JSON list of C-alpha atoms in Angstrom, two decimals:
[
{"chain": "R", "resi": 1, "resn": "GLU", "atom": "CA", "xyz": [-3.31, 7.21, 36.32]},
{"chain": "R", "resi": 2, "resn": "ARG", "atom": "CA", "xyz": [-5.38, 7.22, 33.86]},
{"chain": "R", "resi": 3, "resn": "ALA", "atom": "CA", "xyz": [-5.36, 10.91, 32.99]},
{"chain": "R", "resi": 4, "resn": "VAL", "atom": "CA", "xyz": [-1.29, 10.79, 32.72]},
{"chain": "R", "resi": 5, "resn": "LYS", "atom": "CA", "xyz": [-1.71, 7.48, 30.61]},
{"chain": "R", "resi": 6, "resn": "ALA", "atom": "CA", "xyz": [-4.03, 9.28, 28.63]},
{"chain": "R", "resi": 7, "resn": "LEU", "atom": "CA", "xyz": [-2.33, 12.43, 28.25]},
{"chain": "R", "resi": 8, "resn": "ARG", "atom": "CA", "xyz": [1.18, 10.58, 27.45]},
{"chain": "R", "resi": 9, "resn": "SER", "atom": "CA", "xyz": [-0.48, 8.56, 24.43]},
{"chain": "R", "resi": 10, "resn": "GLY", "atom": "CA", "xyz": [-1.91, 11.26, 23.22]},
{"chain": "R", "resi": 11, "resn": "GLY", "atom": "CA", "xyz": [-5.54, 10.79, 24.00]},
{"chain": "R", "resi": 12, "resn": "ALA", "atom": "CA", "xyz": [-8.16, 12.89, 25.63]},
{"chain": "R", "resi": 13, "resn": "ILE", "atom": "CA", "xyz": [-9.55, 12.97, 29.17]},
{"chain": "R", "resi": 14, "resn": "ASP", "atom": "CA", "xyz": [-13.26, 12.92, 29.69]},
{"chain": "R", "resi": 15, "resn": "GLU", "atom": "CA", "xyz": [-13.57, 14.98, 32.66]},
{"chain": "R", "resi": 16, "resn": "GLU", "atom": "CA", "xyz": [-17.50, 14.95, 32.33]},
{"chain": "R", "resi": 17, "resn": "ASP", "atom": "CA", "xyz": [-17.65, 11.08, 32.99]},
{"chain": "R", "resi": 18, "resn": "PRO", "atom": "CA", "xyz": [-17.29, 10.30, 36.76]},
{"chain": "R", "resi": 19, "resn": "TRP", "atom": "CA", "xyz": [-17.16, 6.64, 35.80]},
{"chain": "R", "resi": 20, "resn": "SER", "atom": "CA", "xyz": [-13.89, 6.88, 33.77]},
{"chain": "R", "resi": 21, "resn": "ALA", "atom": "CA", "xyz": [-12.21, 5.48, 37.02]},
{"chain": "R", "resi": 22, "resn": "GLY", "atom": "CA", "xyz": [-13.15, 2.13, 35.98]},
{"chain": "R", "resi": 23, "resn": "ALA", "atom": "CA", "xyz": [-15.78, -0.44, 36.19]},
{"chain": "R", "resi": 24, "resn": "ALA", "atom": "CA", "xyz": [-17.46, -1.06, 39.32]},
{"chain": "R", "resi": 25, "resn": "ILE", "atom": "CA", "xyz": [-18.23, -4.86, 40.26]},
{"chain": "R", "resi": 26, "resn": "ASP", "atom": "CA", "xyz": [-20.41, -6.40, 42.89]},
{"chain": "R", "resi": 27, "resn": "LEU", "atom": "CA", "xyz": [-20.79, -9.94, 42.63]},
{"chain": "R", "resi": 28, "resn": "GLY", "atom": "CA", "xyz": [-20.93, -10.59, 46.53]},
{"chain": "R", "resi": 29, "resn": "VAL", "atom": "CA", "xyz": [-17.48, -12.50, 45.66]},
{"chain": "R", "resi": 30, "resn": "PRO", "atom": "CA", "xyz": [-15.19, -13.36, 48.51]},
{"chain": "R", "resi": 31, "resn": "ALA", "atom": "CA", "xyz": [-12.17, -11.75, 46.97]},
{"chain": "R", "resi": 32, "resn": "LEU", "atom": "CA", "xyz": [-8.93, -11.31, 49.14]},
{"chain": "R", "resi": 33, "resn": "ILE", "atom": "CA", "xyz": [-5.54, -12.26, 50.05]},
{"chain": "R", "resi": 34, "resn": "PRO", "atom": "CA", "xyz": [-5.90, -14.05, 53.39]},
{"chain": "R", "resi": 35, "resn": "ASP", "atom": "CA", "xyz": [-3.44, -12.88, 55.89]},
{"chain": "R", "resi": 36, "resn": "ASP", "atom": "CA", "xyz": [-2.62, -16.53, 56.65]},
{"chain": "R", "resi": 37, "resn": "TYR", "atom": "CA", "xyz": [-1.13, -16.60, 53.08]},
{"chain": "R", "resi": 38, "resn": "VAL", "atom": "CA", "xyz": [0.44, -13.46, 53.06]},
{"chain": "R", "resi": 39, "resn": "PRO", "atom": "CA", "xyz": [1.08, -12.65, 56.76]},
{"chain": "R", "resi": 40, "resn": "ASP", "atom": "CA", "xyz": [2.72, -9.04, 56.34]},
{"chain": "R", "resi": 41, "resn": "VAL", "atom": "CA", "xyz": [-0.20, -6.47, 55.62]},
{"chain": "R", "resi": 42, "resn": "THR", "atom": "CA", "xyz": [2.25, -4.03, 53.90]},
{"chain": "R", "resi": 43, "resn": "LEU", "atom": "CA", "xyz": [2.93, -6.75, 51.63]},
{"chain": "R", "resi": 44, "resn": "ARG", "atom": "CA", "xyz": [-0.71, -7.53, 51.01]},
{"chain": "R", "resi": 45, "resn": "LEU", "atom": "CA", "xyz": [-1.45, -4.09, 50.53]},
{"chain": "R", "resi": 46, "resn": "THR", "atom": "CA", "xyz": [1.34, -3.65, 48.03]},
{"chain": "R", "resi": 47, "resn": "LEU", "atom": "CA", "xyz": [0.21, -6.66, 46.08]},
{"chain": "R", "resi": 48, "resn": "TYR", "atom": "CA", "xyz": [-3.50, -5.33, 45.75]},
{"chain": "R", "resi": 49, "resn": "LYS", "atom": "CA", "xyz": [-2.08, -2.24, 44.36]},
{"chain": "R", "resi": 50, "resn": "ARG", "atom": "CA", "xyz": [-0.35, -4.16, 41.89]},
{"chain": "R", "resi": 51, "resn": "ILE", "atom": "CA", "xyz": [-3.63, -6.13, 41.05]},
{"chain": "R", "resi": 52, "resn": "SER", "atom": "CA", "xyz": [-5.74, -3.37, 40.81]},
{"chain": "R", "resi": 53, "resn": "SER", "atom": "CA", "xyz": [-3.10, -1.55, 38.48]},
{"chain": "R", "resi": 54, "resn": "ALA", "atom": "CA", "xyz": [-2.25, -4.45, 36.21]},
{"chain": "R", "resi": 55, "resn": "ALA", "atom": "CA", "xyz": [-2.70, -2.75, 32.61]},
{"chain": "R", "resi": 56, "resn": "SER", "atom": "CA", "xyz": [-3.61, -6.28, 31.05]},
{"chain": "R", "resi": 57, "resn": "PRO", "atom": "CA", "xyz": [-4.46, -9.92, 31.22]},
{"chain": "R", "resi": 58, "resn": "ALA", "atom": "CA", "xyz": [-0.75, -10.46, 30.73]},
{"chain": "R", "resi": 59, "resn": "ASP", "atom": "CA", "xyz": [0.04, -8.36, 33.52]},
{"chain": "R", "resi": 60, "resn": "LEU", "atom": "CA", "xyz": [-2.40, -9.97, 35.84]},
{"chain": "R", "resi": 61, "resn": "ARG", "atom": "CA", "xyz": [-1.30, -13.87, 34.88]},
{"chain": "R", "resi": 62, "resn": "GLU", "atom": "CA", "xyz": [2.57, -12.79, 35.35]},
{"chain": "R", "resi": 63, "resn": "LEU", "atom": "CA", "xyz": [1.79, -11.30, 38.98]},
{"chain": "R", "resi": 64, "resn": "LYS", "atom": "CA", "xyz": [-0.44, -14.68, 39.72]},
{"chain": "R", "resi": 65, "resn": "VAL", "atom": "CA", "xyz": [2.47, -16.77, 38.54]},
{"chain": "R", "resi": 66, "resn": "GLU", "atom": "CA", "xyz": [5.13, -14.62, 40.94]},
{"chain": "R", "resi": 67, "resn": "MET", "atom": "CA", "xyz": [2.32, -15.20, 43.67]},
{"chain": "R", "resi": 68, "resn": "ILE", "atom": "CA", "xyz": [2.03, -18.57, 43.52]},
{"chain": "R", "resi": 69, "resn": "ASP", "atom": "CA", "xyz": [6.12, -18.96, 43.22]},
{"chain": "R", "resi": 70, "resn": "ARG", "atom": "CA", "xyz": [6.42, -16.81, 45.91]},
{"chain": "R", "resi": 71, "resn": "PHE", "atom": "CA", "xyz": [3.78, -18.20, 48.63]},
{"chain": "R", "resi": 72, "resn": "ALA", "atom": "CA", "xyz": [2.54, -21.31, 47.13]},
{"chain": "R", "resi": 73, "resn": "LEU", "atom": "CA", "xyz": [-1.02, -22.03, 45.34]},
{"chain": "R", "resi": 74, "resn": "LEU", "atom": "CA", "xyz": [-3.59, -19.27, 45.80]},
{"chain": "R", "resi": 75, "resn": "PRO", "atom": "CA", "xyz": [-6.10, -19.75, 48.06]},
{"chain": "R", "resi": 76, "resn": "GLU", "atom": "CA", "xyz": [-9.89, -19.71, 46.74]},
{"chain": "R", "resi": 77, "resn": "ARG", "atom": "CA", "xyz": [-10.38, -16.16, 47.60]},
{"chain": "R", "resi": 78, "resn": "ALA", "atom": "CA", "xyz": [-7.10, -14.92, 46.35]},
{"chain": "R", "resi": 79, "resn": "ASP", "atom": "CA", "xyz": [-8.17, -16.59, 42.96]},
{"chain": "R", "resi": 80, "resn": "GLN", "atom": "CA", "xyz": [-11.48, -15.19, 42.83]},
{"chain": "R", "resi": 81, "resn": "LEU", "atom": "CA", "xyz": [-9.35, -11.29, 43.40]},
{"chain": "R", "resi": 82, "resn": "PHE", "atom": "CA", "xyz": [-7.70, -12.03, 40.14]},
{"chain": "R", "resi": 83, "resn": "THR", "atom": "CA", "xyz": [-10.63, -13.38, 38.42]},
{"chain": "R", "resi": 84, "resn": "LEU", "atom": "CA", "xyz": [-12.31, -10.07, 38.88]},
{"chain": "R", "resi": 85, "resn": "ALA", "atom": "CA", "xyz": [-9.46, -7.98, 38.48]},
{"chain": "R", "resi": 86, "resn": "GLY", "atom": "CA", "xyz": [-9.50, -9.75, 34.94]},
{"chain": "R", "resi": 87, "resn": "LEU", "atom": "CA", "xyz": [-13.37, -9.04, 34.51]},
{"chain": "R", "resi": 88, "resn": "ARG", "atom": "CA", "xyz": [-12.89, -5.31, 35.74]},
{"chain": "R", "resi": 89, "resn": "GLN", "atom": "CA", "xyz": [-10.29, -5.12, 32.78]},
{"chain": "R", "resi": 90, "resn": "ARG", "atom": "CA", "xyz": [-12.82, -6.77, 30.34]},
{"chain": "R", "resi": 91, "resn": "CYS", "atom": "CA", "xyz": [-15.53, -4.51, 31.33]},
{"chain": "R", "resi": 92, "resn": "GLU", "atom": "CA", "xyz": [-13.56, -1.35, 30.75]},
{"chain": "R", "resi": 93, "resn": "HIS", "atom": "CA", "xyz": [-12.58, -2.56, 27.36]},
{"chain": "R", "resi": 94, "resn": "ILE", "atom": "CA", "xyz": [-15.98, -3.02, 26.55]},
{"chain": "R", "resi": 95, "resn": "GLY", "atom": "CA", "xyz": [-17.31, -0.02, 28.15]},
{"chain": "R", "resi": 96, "resn": "ILE", "atom": "CA", "xyz": [-19.38, -1.46, 30.73]},
{"chain": "R", "resi": 97, "resn": "ARG", "atom": "CA", "xyz": [-20.10, 1.04, 33.79]},
{"chain": "R", "resi": 98, "resn": "GLN", "atom": "CA", "xyz": [-20.99, -1.34, 36.79]},
{"chain": "R", "resi": 99, "resn": "ILE", "atom": "CA", "xyz": [-22.30, -4.75, 37.26]},
{"chain": "R", "resi": 100, "resn": "LYS", "atom": "CA", "xyz": [-24.20, -5.70, 40.27]},
{"chain": "R", "resi": 101, "resn": "ALA", "atom": "CA", "xyz": [-25.13, -9.37, 40.50]},
{"chain": "R", "resi": 102, "resn": "GLY", "atom": "CA", "xyz": [-27.00, -11.32, 43.55]},
{"chain": "R", "resi": 103, "resn": "ALA", "atom": "CA", "xyz": [-28.74, -14.58, 44.09]},
{"chain": "R", "resi": 104, "resn": "GLY", "atom": "CA", "xyz": [-31.93, -13.52, 41.87]},
{"chain": "R", "resi": 105, "resn": "SER", "atom": "CA", "xyz": [-30.58, -11.17, 39.19]},
{"chain": "R", "resi": 106, "resn": "ALA", "atom": "CA", "xyz": [-27.64, -8.87, 37.62]},
{"chain": "R", "resi": 107, "resn": "ARG", "atom": "CA", "xyz": [-27.66, -5.57, 36.52]},
{"chain": "R", "resi": 108, "resn": "ILE", "atom": "CA", "xyz": [-25.59, -4.63, 33.90]},
{"chain": "R", "resi": 109, "resn": "GLU", "atom": "CA", "xyz": [-25.00, -0.77, 32.79]},
{"chain": "R", "resi": 110, "resn": "PHE", "atom": "CA", "xyz": [-23.17, 0.17, 29.75]},
{"chain": "R", "resi": 111, "resn": "LYS", "atom": "CA", "xyz": [-21.37, 3.71, 29.35]},
{"chain": "R", "resi": 112, "resn": "PRO", "atom": "CA", "xyz": [-23.14, 5.64, 26.52]},
{"chain": "R", "resi": 113, "resn": "LYS", "atom": "CA", "xyz": [-20.15, 4.73, 23.98]},
{"chain": "R", "resi": 114, "resn": "ALA", "atom": "CA", "xyz": [-20.04, 0.91, 24.56]},
{"chain": "R", "resi": 115, "resn": "ASP", "atom": "CA", "xyz": [-18.47, -1.52, 22.42]},
{"chain": "R", "resi": 116, "resn": "VAL", "atom": "CA", "xyz": [-21.42, -3.72, 22.43]},
{"chain": "R", "resi": 117, "resn": "ASP", "atom": "CA", "xyz": [-23.13, -4.80, 19.33]},
{"chain": "R", "resi": 118, "resn": "PRO", "atom": "CA", "xyz": [-26.75, -3.55, 19.51]},
{"chain": "R", "resi": 119, "resn": "ALA", "atom": "CA", "xyz": [-27.89, -6.74, 17.90]},
{"chain": "R", "resi": 120, "resn": "ALA", "atom": "CA", "xyz": [-25.95, -8.90, 20.40]},
{"chain": "R", "resi": 121, "resn": "LEU", "atom": "CA", "xyz": [-28.12, -6.94, 23.10]},
{"chain": "R", "resi": 122, "resn": "ILE", "atom": "CA", "xyz": [-31.30, -7.53, 21.44]},
{"chain": "R", "resi": 123, "resn": "ALA", "atom": "CA", "xyz": [-30.70, -10.89, 20.61]},
{"chain": "R", "resi": 124, "resn": "PHE", "atom": "CA", "xyz": [-30.03, -11.57, 24.37]},
{"chain": "R", "resi": 125, "resn": "ILE", "atom": "CA", "xyz": [-33.33, -10.00, 25.42]},
{"chain": "R", "resi": 126, "resn": "GLN", "atom": "CA", "xyz": [-35.27, -11.79, 22.91]},
{"chain": "R", "resi": 127, "resn": "SER", "atom": "CA", "xyz": [-33.45, -15.04, 23.92]},
{"chain": "R", "resi": 128, "resn": "ASN", "atom": "CA", "xyz": [-35.49, -15.48, 27.13]},
{"chain": "R", "resi": 129, "resn": "PRO", "atom": "CA", "xyz": [-37.95, -12.17, 27.39]},
{"chain": "R", "resi": 130, "resn": "ARG", "atom": "CA", "xyz": [-39.19, -13.53, 30.40]},
{"chain": "R", "resi": 131, "resn": "LYS", "atom": "CA", "xyz": [-35.88, -13.36, 32.27]},
{"chain": "R", "resi": 132, "resn": "HIS", "atom": "CA", "xyz": [-34.12, -10.63, 30.46]},
{"chain": "R", "resi": 133, "resn": "ARG", "atom": "CA", "xyz": [-34.99, -6.96, 29.97]},
{"chain": "R", "resi": 134, "resn": "PHE", "atom": "CA", "xyz": [-33.61, -3.78, 29.26]},
{"chain": "R", "resi": 135, "resn": "ASP", "atom": "CA", "xyz": [-34.12, -1.24, 32.25]},
{"chain": "R", "resi": 136, "resn": "GLY", "atom": "CA", "xyz": [-33.34, 2.16, 30.54]},
{"chain": "R", "resi": 137, "resn": "ALA", "atom": "CA", "xyz": [-31.39, 2.79, 27.54]},
{"chain": "R", "resi": 138, "resn": "THR", "atom": "CA", "xyz": [-28.41, 1.92, 29.16]},
{"chain": "R", "resi": 139, "resn": "THR", "atom": "CA", "xyz": [-29.02, -1.24, 31.59]},
{"chain": "R", "resi": 140, "resn": "ILE", "atom": "CA", "xyz": [-29.92, -4.54, 31.24]},
{"chain": "R", "resi": 141, "resn": "VAL", "atom": "CA", "xyz": [-31.13, -6.77, 33.87]},
{"chain": "R", "resi": 142, "resn": "ALA", "atom": "CA", "xyz": [-31.15, -10.57, 33.66]},
{"chain": "R", "resi": 143, "resn": "GLN", "atom": "CA", "xyz": [-33.14, -13.08, 36.50]},
{"chain": "R", "resi": 144, "resn": "TRP", "atom": "CA", "xyz": [-31.61, -16.01, 37.23]},
{"chain": "R", "resi": 145, "resn": "ASP", "atom": "CA", "xyz": [-31.05, -18.26, 40.24]},
{"chain": "R", "resi": 146, "resn": "GLN", "atom": "CA", "xyz": [-27.37, -18.00, 41.32]},
{"chain": "R", "resi": 147, "resn": "GLU", "atom": "CA", "xyz": [-27.08, -18.79, 44.83]},
{"chain": "R", "resi": 148, "resn": "SER", "atom": "CA", "xyz": [-23.48, -19.29, 45.42]},
{"chain": "R", "resi": 149, "resn": "PRO", "atom": "CA", "xyz": [-20.85, -16.41, 44.64]},
{"chain": "R", "resi": 150, "resn": "ALA", "atom": "CA", "xyz": [-18.65, -18.92, 42.31]},
{"chain": "R", "resi": 151, "resn": "GLY", "atom": "CA", "xyz": [-21.97, -19.40, 40.34]},
{"chain": "R", "resi": 152, "resn": "ARG", "atom": "CA", "xyz": [-22.73, -15.60, 40.29]},
{"chain": "R", "resi": 153, "resn": "LEU", "atom": "CA", "xyz": [-19.15, -15.02, 38.79]},
{"chain": "R", "resi": 154, "resn": "ALA", "atom": "CA", "xyz": [-19.31, -17.91, 36.25]},
{"chain": "R", "resi": 155, "resn": "ALA", "atom": "CA", "xyz": [-22.79, -16.48, 34.98]},
{"chain": "R", "resi": 156, "resn": "VAL", "atom": "CA", "xyz": [-21.45, -13.26, 34.58]},
{"chain": "R", "resi": 157, "resn": "ILE", "atom": "CA", "xyz": [-18.63, -14.27, 32.49]},
{"chain": "R", "resi": 158, "resn": "ALA", "atom": "CA", "xyz": [-20.89, -16.36, 30.31]},
{"chain": "R", "resi": 159, "resn": "LEU", "atom": "CA", "xyz": [-23.25, -13.41, 29.83]},
{"chain": "R", "resi": 160, "resn": "LEU", "atom": "CA", "xyz": [-20.33, -11.14, 28.76]},
{"chain": "R", "resi": 161, "resn": "ASP", "atom": "CA", "xyz": [-19.24, -14.27, 26.32]},
{"chain": "R", "resi": 162, "resn": "GLN", "atom": "CA", "xyz": [-22.82, -13.68, 25.13]},
{"chain": "R", "resi": 163, "resn": "LEU", "atom": "CA", "xyz": [-22.60, -10.01, 24.58]},
{"chain": "R", "resi": 164, "resn": "HIS", "atom": "CA", "xyz": [-19.05, -9.42, 23.68]},
{"chain": "R", "resi": 165, "resn": "PRO", "atom": "CA", "xyz": [-17.65, -12.85, 22.46]},
{"chain": "R", "resi": 166, "resn": "ALA", "atom": "CA", "xyz": [-14.30, -10.75, 21.35]},
{"chain": "R", "resi": 167, "resn": "SER", "atom": "CA", "xyz": [-13.95, -9.33, 24.57]},
{"chain": "R", "resi": 168, "resn": "ALA", "atom": "CA", "xyz": [-13.18, -12.70, 25.98]},
{"chain": "R", "resi": 169, "resn": "GLU", "atom": "CA", "xyz": [-10.45, -13.07, 23.25]},
{"chain": "R", "resi": 170, "resn": "ALA", "atom": "CA", "xyz": [-9.07, -9.49, 23.75]},
{"chain": "R", "resi": 171, "resn": "THR", "atom": "CA", "xyz": [-8.70, -9.53, 27.47]},
{"chain": "R", "resi": 172, "resn": "ALA", "atom": "CA", "xyz": [-7.32, -13.42, 27.76]}
]
């Protein structure tokens, strides 16, 4: 789908980049549509497809409102699914290849042509050099104590706010 969109808009396809399919995000956050919220398996799969292929934050908001209207307020895990989908859009906007976060740390790997100010990265590292560091040319590591999945999600969003504040506005 991304290749077709790129060709239709006159853009180029980077066949060398295996990560062009989008950002990989692993925060250990339970994100799903519970079967007691949407009992029909086919409908749940359709909703997953629509969430994952939403082109913009506005599309995600529209789908979220549609689900609330149709099925009632979202359960926490379904709400987290939308938060992760928005985070993935934001990562793609910035040029983040992968985020992996656990209770003790987070690793953010950037694509070679990421839209991140090097000065912001350096300022982030220097803000707490005992807990933040570079790991190679395209990866930063942040040490933290985030046991809860919701805490990790909030901490990753705050980290992206610090590294690329404009992306919060662009994807809001």
